[in-house]
Amino acid sequence: MSSDTPHRVLVVEDDAALAQAIGHSLSAEGFVCDFAANGVVAGAMLVGGAYDILLTDLRLPMLNGHALSVATLARQPRPLVIVLTGVVEPRLAADLLIRGVDDVVFKPVPVFHLAAKFKALLARRTALERRGGAGTTTVSAADLEQKLANVRYALPISQAALDVVRLTSQEETSVRELAEALARDASLAVEVLRLANSQFYINTSQKIMDLEEAIVRIGTRRVAEIASATSALVGIADRTFTWMNSTLLWRQSMASGIAMGRLMEHVHLSDHSGLYISALTQGLGRVVLGTLYPGMYELLTRSCAANGESLLDQEDRCFPSRHSEVMATILANWGFPPTVYGPLRHTLSSYDELQSMSDPLRTKVELCKIAGLVGRIATGWEPFDVVEPAPGAVVARLNLPPLAEIVEETRAALEHLDVAATGQDGMEAETPLRSVGYVSLSSRRGDILPEVLASMGLTVRPLEPERLAVEGNIIVNCGDVPAKRLAPYLGSGLFAETRLVVTDLRHLEDYRRMGTAIRFPMSYAALMAACEAVAADAEVANAFLDAPA
């Protein structure tokens, strides 16, 4: 259809007065409207005519608007599908958006707003089609802000959780009132009791079964964080996204929260606010964006698969805000103070960017980033996830124990909670078929790369740097180490083709003069491809190790 041809809209609405008002408003803006009063007639009209937009109510005679929308989404090519409804039901709206509906508009709505919305949606679709896919169109700040106004329908939170947040913001709230609010949502009550009985809060075998006692032990502010994060996570694993494994995201979130609890045991801060909720909800802003812009995320993840980029790289070109900032905005809308959502805003910043940040915010953000990495190692990865180990200097500054210990403790806690941590579908990991030697010139205290490699299914063989001159199939972790530290160990260069150096952006070009080098941060898919390229068959590697000297 050329730009001079009027766009055709099928309005499906059994309220004749409302349908007439919508038609009058759209016609004044140059749209051509047809009308149907029930879903069956509308379905026949969609088959017989070429429409650019379907605007349908949900409650319709004969065939409801939900079924009509789903059937229309399966058509190729299909019109834009916008649902107009007075049914304010968060799960229903989220289901429609996840299935691919382009927008959900809630009654009452000023009909003159519909034409502007339709034009914006049509312009976005045209831009995607003309430019050929992901990363080539952008979402404006105004559009994102408008959609976030209905964010509760993209990421539902229970009224009980909102009541807890409201109560904790009041000066004279009693523990009993908080306990009564929590008791109205069984999942929240269970999570508060679980955390109160964790090793972080209690070191005895005596179990706490009373919500009031649990609140006292945890602290009222932390309870508000737990309640809102848990409520947001409930139901995530049951959603079906074509571009993302929602069950894996739920596991990653739970593991990140557990890891944060372990990290907090070793870092003494006068104020822990924001740490637990930031760890739990790091990935939920992406759920919101993917629910509000499902078509874009289909294209973005398809592009990630084609070029090995991280989804964050794709998002940065398309959205005015990163998904961590989106989630921080949601927490602000839920009534949390800036001290709580402040760390979350910066969790996607690089460690170099965090160096100019003052404490305690810098420490909180670094802990959140480490907890998120540990959570993914413990549960599994999406190919488009970002891999960004903490520099050794950061681990030393925080005075953390070896991060490999935190990974093992997190896995153990997940198993205790009956959360499968061995793969995306809860299946036991297969015996690794590939093997790599591993040399680290970086800080061993903060070195978590062997755990990342193991999560890929690789067998990691620790080696001393001297082996670089006489052995191949080796990954070298140089972290923030200058290239001159590696040069003396390289020998004749006989094994350069089966050696991979992992470093940071500052030293990348220096290491590339010595052979194959990659840098963090990068996507999990790209890291895995690079590591697989230098890995050896495990049987061959084992035979080499067993051979007489």
Coordinates of C-alpha atoms in Angstrom, one line a residue:
M1 CA 0.0 0.0 0.0
S2 CA 1.4 3.4 -1.0
S3 CA 1.7 6.3 1.5
D4 CA -1.1 8.0 -0.5
T5 CA -3.6 5.1 0.0
P6 CA -5.8 5.5 3.1
H7 CA -5.2 2.9 5.8
R8 CA -8.1 0.6 6.4
V9 CA -9.3 -0.2 9.9
L10 CA -11.7 -3.0 11.0
V11 CA -13.5 -1.9 14.2
V12 CA -15.1 -4.8 16.0
E13 CA -17.4 -3.4 18.8
D14 CA -20.9 -4.4 19.8
D15 CA -21.6 -1.0 21.4
A16 CA -23.0 0.9 18.4
A17 CA -22.6 4.3 19.9
L18 CA -18.9 3.7 20.7
A19 CA -18.2 2.2 17.3
Q20 CA -19.8 5.2 15.6
A21 CA -17.6 7.6 17.8
I22 CA -14.4 5.7 16.9
G23 CA -15.3 5.6 13.2
H24 CA -16.0 9.4 13.2
S25 CA -12.7 10.2 14.9
L26 CA -10.6 7.9 12.7
S27 CA -12.3 9.1 9.5
A28 CA -11.5 12.7 10.3
E29 CA -7.8 11.6 10.4
G30 CA -7.9 9.9 7.0
F31 CA -8.6 6.3 8.0
V32 CA -11.2 4.2 6.2
C33 CA -13.3 2.2 8.7
D34 CA -15.4 -0.9 8.4
F35 CA -17.4 -2.3 11.3
A36 CA -18.5 -5.6 12.7
A37 CA -20.6 -6.3 15.8
N38 CA -19.4 -9.8 16.6
G39 CA -16.3 -12.0 16.2
V40 CA -17.6 -14.3 13.5
V41 CA -18.5 -11.5 11.1
A42 CA -15.2 -9.9 11.8
G43 CA -13.3 -13.1 11.0
A44 CA -15.1 -13.4 7.6
M45 CA -14.3 -9.7 6.8
L46 CA -10.6 -10.2 7.6
V47 CA -10.5 -13.1 5.2
G48 CA -12.2 -11.2 2.5
G49 CA -10.5 -7.8 2.8
A50 CA -7.0 -6.3 3.2
Y51 CA -7.0 -4.4 6.5
D52 CA -4.0 -2.5 8.0
I53 CA -5.5 -2.5 11.6
L54 CA -7.8 -4.6 13.6
L55 CA -9.3 -2.8 16.6
T56 CA -11.4 -5.2 18.6
D57 CA -13.2 -5.3 21.9
L58 CA -12.7 -8.4 24.1
R59 CA -16.3 -9.1 25.1
L60 CA -18.1 -9.9 21.8
P61 CA -21.0 -12.1 20.8
M62 CA -20.5 -15.5 19.1
L63 CA -16.6 -15.3 19.1
N64 CA -14.8 -13.3 21.7
G65 CA -12.1 -10.7 20.9
H66 CA -9.3 -12.8 22.5
A67 CA -9.9 -15.7 20.1
L68 CA -10.3 -13.3 17.1
S69 CA -7.0 -11.6 18.0
V70 CA -5.1 -14.9 18.3
A71 CA -6.5 -16.1 15.0
T72 CA -5.6 -12.8 13.3
L73 CA -2.0 -12.9 14.7
A74 CA -1.5 -16.3 12.9
R75 CA -2.3 -14.7 9.5
Q76 CA 0.6 -13.8 7.1
P77 CA 0.7 -11.0 6.4
R78 CA -1.5 -9.7 9.2
P79 CA -2.9 -6.3 10.3
L80 CA -1.8 -4.6 13.4
V81 CA -3.9 -5.9 16.3
I82 CA -5.1 -3.5 19.0
V83 CA -7.4 -4.7 21.7
L84 CA -9.8 -2.2 23.2
T85 CA -11.3 -3.4 26.5
G86 CA -12.9 -2.5 29.8
V87 CA -11.6 -5.7 31.4
V88 CA -8.8 -4.4 33.6
E89 CA -7.2 -7.8 34.2
P90 CA -3.3 -7.8 34.3
R91 CA -2.8 -11.4 33.4
L92 CA -5.1 -11.2 30.4
A93 CA -3.4 -8.1 29.1
A94 CA 0.0 -9.6 29.6
D95 CA -1.1 -12.8 27.7
L96 CA -2.3 -10.8 24.8
L97 CA 0.9 -8.7 24.6
I98 CA 3.1 -11.8 24.8
R99 CA 1.1 -13.5 22.0
G100 CA 2.0 -10.5 19.8
V101 CA -0.9 -8.1 20.1
D102 CA 0.5 -4.7 19.2
D103 CA -1.2 -2.8 21.9
V104 CA -3.9 -3.0 24.6
V105 CA -6.1 0.1 25.2
F106 CA -8.3 0.3 28.3
K107 CA -11.7 1.9 28.3
P108 CA -12.7 4.6 28.8
V109 CA -10.3 6.1 26.2
P110 CA -10.5 9.5 24.4
V111 CA -11.3 8.3 20.9
F112 CA -9.2 11.1 19.3
H113 CA -6.1 9.5 20.9
L114 CA -6.6 6.3 18.8
A115 CA -5.7 8.0 15.5
A116 CA -2.3 9.2 16.9
K117 CA -1.6 5.8 18.3
F118 CA -2.4 4.0 15.0
K119 CA -0.2 6.4 13.1
A120 CA 2.7 5.7 15.4
L121 CA 2.3 1.9 15.2
L122 CA 2.0 2.0 11.4
A123 CA 5.1 4.2 11.2
R124 CA 7.1 1.8 13.4
R125 CA 6.1 -1.2 11.3
T126 CA 6.9 0.6 8.0
A127 CA 10.4 1.5 9.4
L128 CA 11.1 -2.1 10.3
E129 CA 10.0 -3.4 6.9
R130 CA 11.9 -0.8 4.9
R131 CA 15.2 -1.1 6.8
G132 CA 15.1 -4.9 7.1
G133 CA 14.9 -5.9 10.7
A134 CA 16.5 -5.6 14.1
G135 CA 18.5 -2.7 15.4
T136 CA 17.3 -0.3 12.6
T137 CA 14.4 1.4 14.3
T138 CA 14.2 3.1 17.6
V139 CA 11.6 3.6 20.3
S140 CA 11.2 7.2 21.5
A141 CA 11.3 8.2 25.1
A142 CA 7.8 9.5 24.9
D143 CA 6.5 6.2 23.5
L144 CA 8.2 4.2 26.2
E145 CA 7.0 6.5 28.9
Q146 CA 3.4 6.2 27.7
K147 CA 3.6 2.4 27.6
L148 CA 5.2 2.2 31.0
A149 CA 2.1 4.0 32.4
N150 CA 0.3 0.6 32.0
V151 CA 3.4 -1.4 33.2
R152 CA 1.4 -3.2 35.8
Y153 CA -0.3 -5.1 33.1
A154 CA 3.1 -6.2 31.7
L155 CA 4.6 -7.1 35.0
P156 CA 1.8 -7.7 37.5
I157 CA 2.4 -7.2 41.2
S158 CA -0.2 -8.3 43.8
Q159 CA -2.1 -5.9 45.9
A160 CA -0.7 -7.5 49.0
A161 CA 2.8 -6.7 47.9
L162 CA 1.8 -3.1 47.1
D163 CA 0.2 -2.9 50.6
V164 CA 3.5 -4.1 52.2
V165 CA 5.5 -1.4 50.3
R166 CA 2.9 1.3 51.4
L167 CA 3.0 0.1 55.0
T168 CA 6.8 0.1 55.3
S169 CA 6.9 3.7 54.0
Q170 CA 4.8 4.8 56.9
E171 CA 6.4 5.8 60.2
E172 CA 4.0 4.1 62.5
T173 CA 3.3 0.7 60.8
S174 CA 3.3 -2.2 63.2
V175 CA 4.8 -5.6 62.5
R176 CA 1.4 -7.2 62.9
E177 CA 0.0 -5.0 60.1
L178 CA 2.8 -6.2 57.8
A179 CA 2.3 -9.8 58.8
E180 CA -1.4 -9.5 58.0
A181 CA -0.6 -8.0 54.6
L182 CA 1.9 -10.7 53.7
A183 CA -0.5 -13.4 54.8
R184 CA -3.0 -12.4 52.1
D185 CA -0.5 -13.7 49.5
A186 CA 0.8 -17.2 50.2
S187 CA 3.8 -16.9 47.9
L188 CA 5.0 -13.8 49.6
A189 CA 4.6 -15.3 53.1
V190 CA 6.5 -18.5 52.0
E191 CA 9.4 -16.5 50.6
V192 CA 9.7 -14.3 53.7
L193 CA 9.7 -17.4 56.0
R194 CA 12.3 -19.1 53.7
L195 CA 14.6 -16.2 53.8
A196 CA 14.2 -15.7 57.6
N197 CA 15.3 -19.4 58.0
S198 CA 18.3 -19.1 55.7
Q199 CA 21.8 -19.1 57.0
F200 CA 22.1 -15.4 56.4
Y201 CA 19.7 -14.7 59.3
I202 CA 19.9 -17.7 61.5
N203 CA 22.6 -20.3 62.4
T204 CA 20.5 -22.6 64.5
S205 CA 18.3 -25.5 63.7
Q206 CA 15.2 -23.8 65.2
K207 CA 12.8 -22.9 62.5
I208 CA 10.8 -19.7 62.4
M209 CA 7.2 -20.3 61.5
D210 CA 5.6 -17.0 62.6
L211 CA 5.5 -14.2 60.1
E212 CA 5.8 -11.5 62.7
E213 CA 9.0 -13.1 64.1
A214 CA 10.3 -13.5 60.5
I215 CA 9.7 -9.8 59.8
V216 CA 11.5 -8.7 63.0
R217 CA 14.5 -10.9 62.0
I218 CA 14.7 -9.7 58.4
G219 CA 13.8 -6.1 58.9
T220 CA 10.7 -4.2 57.6
R221 CA 12.5 -2.5 54.7
R222 CA 14.0 -5.8 53.4
V223 CA 10.6 -7.4 53.7
A224 CA 9.1 -4.8 51.3
E225 CA 11.9 -5.6 48.8
I226 CA 11.3 -9.3 49.1
A227 CA 7.5 -8.9 48.8
S228 CA 7.6 -6.8 45.6
A229 CA 10.3 -8.8 43.9
T230 CA 8.7 -12.1 44.7
S231 CA 5.3 -10.9 43.5
A232 CA 6.9 -9.7 40.2
L233 CA 8.6 -13.0 39.8
V234 CA 5.5 -15.1 40.4
G235 CA 4.1 -16.3 37.1
I236 CA 7.2 -15.4 35.1
A237 CA 8.1 -19.1 34.7
D238 CA 4.6 -19.9 33.4
R239 CA 4.7 -17.3 30.6
T240 CA 5.6 -18.3 27.1
F241 CA 7.9 -16.0 25.2
T242 CA 9.0 -17.2 21.7
W243 CA 12.3 -15.2 22.1
M244 CA 13.2 -16.0 25.7
N245 CA 13.2 -18.9 28.1
S246 CA 11.1 -17.5 30.9
T247 CA 11.7 -20.5 33.2
L248 CA 15.4 -19.9 32.9
L249 CA 15.0 -16.2 33.7
W250 CA 13.1 -17.1 36.9
R251 CA 15.9 -19.5 37.9
Q252 CA 18.6 -16.9 37.2
S253 CA 16.7 -14.3 39.3
M254 CA 16.3 -16.7 42.2
A255 CA 20.0 -17.7 42.0
S256 CA 21.0 -14.0 41.9
G257 CA 19.1 -13.4 45.1
I258 CA 20.7 -16.3 46.8
A259 CA 24.2 -15.2 45.6
M260 CA 23.5 -11.7 47.0
G261 CA 22.7 -13.2 50.4
R262 CA 26.1 -14.9 50.3
L263 CA 28.0 -11.8 49.2
M264 CA 26.3 -9.7 51.9
E265 CA 27.8 -12.0 54.5
H266 CA 31.3 -10.8 53.4
V267 CA 30.7 -7.1 52.7
H268 CA 29.8 -4.8 55.7
L269 CA 27.6 -1.9 54.7
S270 CA 25.7 0.3 57.1
D271 CA 22.8 0.3 54.7
H272 CA 21.8 -2.9 52.6
S273 CA 18.7 -1.3 51.1
G274 CA 18.3 -2.1 47.4
L275 CA 20.7 -5.0 47.2
Y276 CA 18.3 -7.9 47.5
I277 CA 15.6 -6.5 45.2
S278 CA 18.2 -5.3 42.6
A279 CA 19.7 -8.8 42.5
L280 CA 16.3 -10.5 42.1
T281 CA 14.8 -8.1 39.5
Q282 CA 17.9 -7.4 37.3
G283 CA 16.3 -9.2 34.3
L284 CA 12.6 -8.3 34.8
G285 CA 12.9 -4.9 33.0
R286 CA 13.6 -7.0 29.9
V287 CA 10.4 -8.9 30.5
V288 CA 8.6 -5.6 30.5
L289 CA 10.2 -4.3 27.3
G290 CA 9.6 -7.7 25.6
T291 CA 6.0 -7.7 26.6
L292 CA 5.4 -4.1 25.4
Y293 CA 7.4 -4.6 22.2
P294 CA 7.1 -8.3 21.3
G295 CA 7.6 -7.8 17.6
M296 CA 10.8 -5.9 18.1
Y297 CA 12.2 -8.5 20.4
E298 CA 11.5 -11.2 17.9
L299 CA 13.7 -9.3 15.4
L300 CA 16.4 -8.3 18.0
T301 CA 16.9 -11.9 19.2
R302 CA 17.0 -13.2 15.6
S303 CA 19.7 -10.6 14.9
C304 CA 21.6 -11.8 18.0
A305 CA 21.6 -15.4 16.7
A306 CA 22.8 -14.2 13.3
N307 CA 25.7 -12.1 14.4
G308 CA 26.6 -13.3 17.9
E309 CA 25.9 -9.9 19.5
S310 CA 24.5 -9.6 23.0
L311 CA 20.8 -8.6 23.3
L312 CA 22.0 -5.6 25.3
D313 CA 24.0 -4.3 22.3
Q314 CA 20.8 -4.6 20.2
E315 CA 18.7 -2.9 22.9
D316 CA 21.1 0.0 23.2
R317 CA 20.5 0.9 19.6
C318 CA 16.7 0.7 19.9
F319 CA 15.6 1.9 23.3
P320 CA 16.1 5.2 25.1
S321 CA 16.6 3.4 28.4
R322 CA 18.2 0.1 29.4
H323 CA 16.1 -2.6 30.9
S324 CA 17.6 -2.1 34.3
E325 CA 16.6 1.5 34.2
V326 CA 13.1 0.5 33.2
M327 CA 12.8 -1.8 36.2
A328 CA 14.1 1.0 38.4
T329 CA 11.4 3.2 37.1
I330 CA 8.8 0.6 38.0
L331 CA 10.1 0.3 41.5
A332 CA 9.9 4.1 41.8
N333 CA 6.3 3.9 40.6
W334 CA 5.6 1.2 43.2
G335 CA 6.6 3.7 45.9
F336 CA 10.2 2.7 46.7
P337 CA 12.7 5.5 47.6
P338 CA 15.7 6.2 45.4
T339 CA 18.1 4.4 47.9
V340 CA 16.3 1.1 47.0
Y341 CA 16.2 1.3 43.2
G342 CA 19.4 3.4 42.8
P343 CA 21.7 0.3 42.5
L344 CA 19.5 -1.3 39.9
R345 CA 19.7 1.7 37.5
H346 CA 23.5 1.1 37.1
T347 CA 23.8 -2.7 37.0
L348 CA 24.4 -2.7 33.2
S349 CA 27.1 -0.1 33.4
S350 CA 30.7 -1.4 32.9
Y351 CA 33.1 -1.8 35.8
D352 CA 35.2 0.9 34.3
E353 CA 32.2 3.3 34.3
L354 CA 31.6 2.5 38.0
Q355 CA 35.0 3.6 39.1
S356 CA 33.9 7.3 39.1
M357 CA 30.9 6.5 41.3
S358 CA 31.0 7.2 45.0
D359 CA 30.4 4.7 47.8
P360 CA 28.2 3.1 49.0
L361 CA 26.4 3.1 45.6
R362 CA 29.4 1.9 43.7
T363 CA 29.8 -1.1 46.1
K364 CA 26.1 -1.9 45.8
V365 CA 26.2 -1.9 42.0
E366 CA 29.3 -4.1 41.9
L367 CA 27.7 -6.6 44.2
C368 CA 24.6 -6.7 42.1
K369 CA 26.6 -7.3 38.9
I370 CA 28.6 -10.1 40.6
A371 CA 25.4 -11.7 42.0
G372 CA 23.8 -11.6 38.5
L373 CA 26.9 -13.4 37.0
V374 CA 26.9 -16.0 39.7
G375 CA 23.2 -16.6 39.1
R376 CA 23.7 -17.3 35.4
I377 CA 26.7 -19.6 36.0
A378 CA 24.6 -21.5 38.6
T379 CA 21.6 -22.0 36.4
G380 CA 22.3 -21.6 32.7
W381 CA 22.6 -18.9 30.0
E382 CA 20.7 -17.5 27.1
P383 CA 23.0 -17.2 24.1
F384 CA 22.4 -13.4 24.0
D385 CA 23.3 -12.9 27.7
V386 CA 26.3 -10.7 28.5
V387 CA 29.4 -12.3 30.1
E388 CA 31.3 -9.7 32.2
P389 CA 33.4 -11.1 35.0
A390 CA 34.4 -8.7 37.8
P391 CA 38.0 -7.5 37.5
G392 CA 40.3 -8.9 40.2
A393 CA 40.8 -5.4 41.6
V394 CA 37.1 -5.1 42.3
V395 CA 36.9 -8.5 44.1
A396 CA 40.0 -7.4 46.2
R397 CA 38.4 -4.0 47.0
L398 CA 35.2 -5.7 48.2
N399 CA 37.3 -8.2 50.2
L400 CA 35.3 -11.1 48.8
P401 CA 36.2 -14.8 49.1
P402 CA 37.1 -16.7 45.9
L403 CA 34.0 -16.3 43.7
A404 CA 34.1 -20.0 42.8
E405 CA 33.0 -20.6 46.4
I406 CA 30.0 -18.3 46.0
V407 CA 29.0 -20.2 42.9
E408 CA 29.1 -23.6 44.7
E409 CA 27.2 -22.2 47.7
T410 CA 24.6 -20.8 45.3
R411 CA 24.2 -24.1 43.5
A412 CA 23.9 -25.9 46.8
A413 CA 21.2 -23.5 48.0
L414 CA 19.3 -24.0 44.7
E415 CA 19.3 -27.7 45.1
H416 CA 18.1 -27.4 48.6
L417 CA 15.2 -25.3 47.3
D418 CA 14.5 -28.0 44.7
V419 CA 15.3 -25.6 41.9
A420 CA 17.1 -27.4 39.1
A421 CA 20.4 -25.7 38.5
T422 CA 22.0 -28.0 36.0
G423 CA 20.3 -26.8 32.8
Q424 CA 17.4 -24.9 31.3
D425 CA 15.1 -27.8 31.5
G426 CA 16.2 -29.2 34.8
M427 CA 18.1 -32.1 33.2
E428 CA 21.4 -33.3 34.5
A429 CA 24.3 -32.0 32.5
E430 CA 25.9 -34.3 30.0
T431 CA 29.5 -35.5 30.4
P432 CA 31.7 -32.8 28.7
L433 CA 33.0 -33.9 25.3
R434 CA 35.4 -31.0 24.9
S435 CA 38.4 -29.9 26.9
V436 CA 40.6 -26.8 27.3
G437 CA 43.8 -26.0 29.1
Y438 CA 43.5 -23.0 31.3
V439 CA 46.1 -20.5 32.3
S440 CA 45.4 -17.4 34.4
L441 CA 47.6 -14.4 34.7
S442 CA 44.8 -12.4 36.3
S443 CA 43.9 -12.3 40.0
R444 CA 43.0 -15.9 41.0
R445 CA 41.0 -14.7 43.9
G446 CA 38.4 -13.1 41.6
D447 CA 38.8 -15.5 38.7
I448 CA 35.4 -17.0 37.8
L449 CA 36.2 -17.7 34.2
P450 CA 36.7 -21.5 34.8
E451 CA 33.2 -21.7 36.2
V452 CA 31.9 -19.9 33.1
L453 CA 33.7 -22.4 30.8
A454 CA 32.4 -25.3 32.8
S455 CA 28.9 -24.0 32.4
M456 CA 29.4 -24.3 28.7
G457 CA 30.1 -28.0 29.1
L458 CA 33.9 -27.7 28.8
T459 CA 36.4 -29.7 30.9
V460 CA 38.9 -27.1 32.3
R461 CA 42.5 -28.3 32.9
P462 CA 44.4 -25.7 35.1
L463 CA 47.9 -25.2 33.8
E464 CA 51.0 -23.2 34.7
P465 CA 52.0 -20.4 32.3
E466 CA 55.1 -22.3 31.2
R467 CA 52.8 -24.8 29.4
L468 CA 51.9 -22.1 26.8
A469 CA 55.2 -22.7 24.9
V470 CA 54.7 -26.5 24.6
E471 CA 51.0 -27.2 24.6
G472 CA 47.9 -26.1 22.6
N473 CA 44.2 -25.9 23.1
I474 CA 44.6 -23.3 25.9
I475 CA 42.5 -20.4 27.0
V476 CA 44.6 -17.6 28.7
N477 CA 42.8 -15.3 31.1
C478 CA 44.7 -12.0 31.1
G479 CA 41.9 -9.9 32.6
D480 CA 43.3 -6.4 33.2
V481 CA 46.9 -7.6 32.8
P482 CA 49.1 -5.8 30.2
A483 CA 50.4 -7.8 27.2
K484 CA 54.0 -7.6 28.4
R485 CA 53.1 -10.1 31.2
L486 CA 52.2 -12.8 28.7
A487 CA 54.9 -12.3 26.1
P488 CA 57.7 -14.2 27.9
Y489 CA 55.6 -17.4 28.0
L490 CA 54.7 -17.7 24.4
G491 CA 57.9 -19.3 23.0
S492 CA 58.0 -20.1 19.3
G493 CA 54.4 -19.4 18.6
L494 CA 53.9 -23.0 17.4
F495 CA 50.5 -23.3 19.2
A496 CA 49.2 -19.8 18.4
E497 CA 46.3 -21.1 16.4
T498 CA 44.9 -23.2 19.3
R499 CA 45.4 -20.5 21.9
L500 CA 42.8 -17.9 23.0
V501 CA 43.6 -14.9 25.1
V502 CA 40.7 -13.3 27.0
T503 CA 41.3 -9.7 28.1
D504 CA 39.5 -6.4 28.5
L505 CA 38.9 -3.6 26.0
R506 CA 41.9 -1.5 27.1
H507 CA 44.4 -4.2 26.2
L508 CA 42.7 -6.0 23.3
E509 CA 44.7 -4.6 20.5
D510 CA 48.0 -5.4 22.2
Y511 CA 47.0 -9.0 22.6
R512 CA 45.8 -9.3 19.1
R513 CA 49.4 -8.8 17.9
M514 CA 50.1 -12.1 19.7
G515 CA 47.3 -14.2 18.2
T516 CA 43.6 -14.7 18.7
A517 CA 42.2 -12.4 21.5
I518 CA 38.7 -11.5 22.6
R519 CA 37.5 -9.1 25.3
F520 CA 34.9 -8.8 28.0
P521 CA 32.0 -7.9 28.1
M522 CA 30.7 -10.1 25.2
S523 CA 27.8 -12.3 24.5
Y524 CA 27.7 -15.9 25.8
A525 CA 27.2 -17.1 22.3
A526 CA 30.3 -15.3 21.0
L527 CA 32.4 -16.5 24.0
M528 CA 31.3 -20.1 23.5
A529 CA 32.1 -20.0 19.8
A530 CA 35.6 -18.6 20.5
C531 CA 36.3 -21.2 23.2
E532 CA 34.9 -24.1 21.1
A533 CA 37.3 -23.1 18.3
V534 CA 40.3 -23.8 20.5
A535 CA 38.9 -26.7 22.5
A536 CA 40.1 -30.3 22.0
D537 CA 38.1 -33.5 22.2
A538 CA 38.1 -34.6 25.8
E539 CA 39.3 -38.1 25.0
V540 CA 42.3 -36.8 23.2
A541 CA 43.1 -34.4 26.0
N542 CA 42.8 -37.2 28.6
A543 CA 45.1 -39.4 26.5
F544 CA 47.7 -36.7 26.5
L545 CA 47.5 -36.3 30.2
D546 CA 47.8 -40.0 30.8
A547 CA 50.8 -40.5 28.5
P548 CA 54.2 -41.1 30.1
A549 CA 56.5 -38.1 30.4

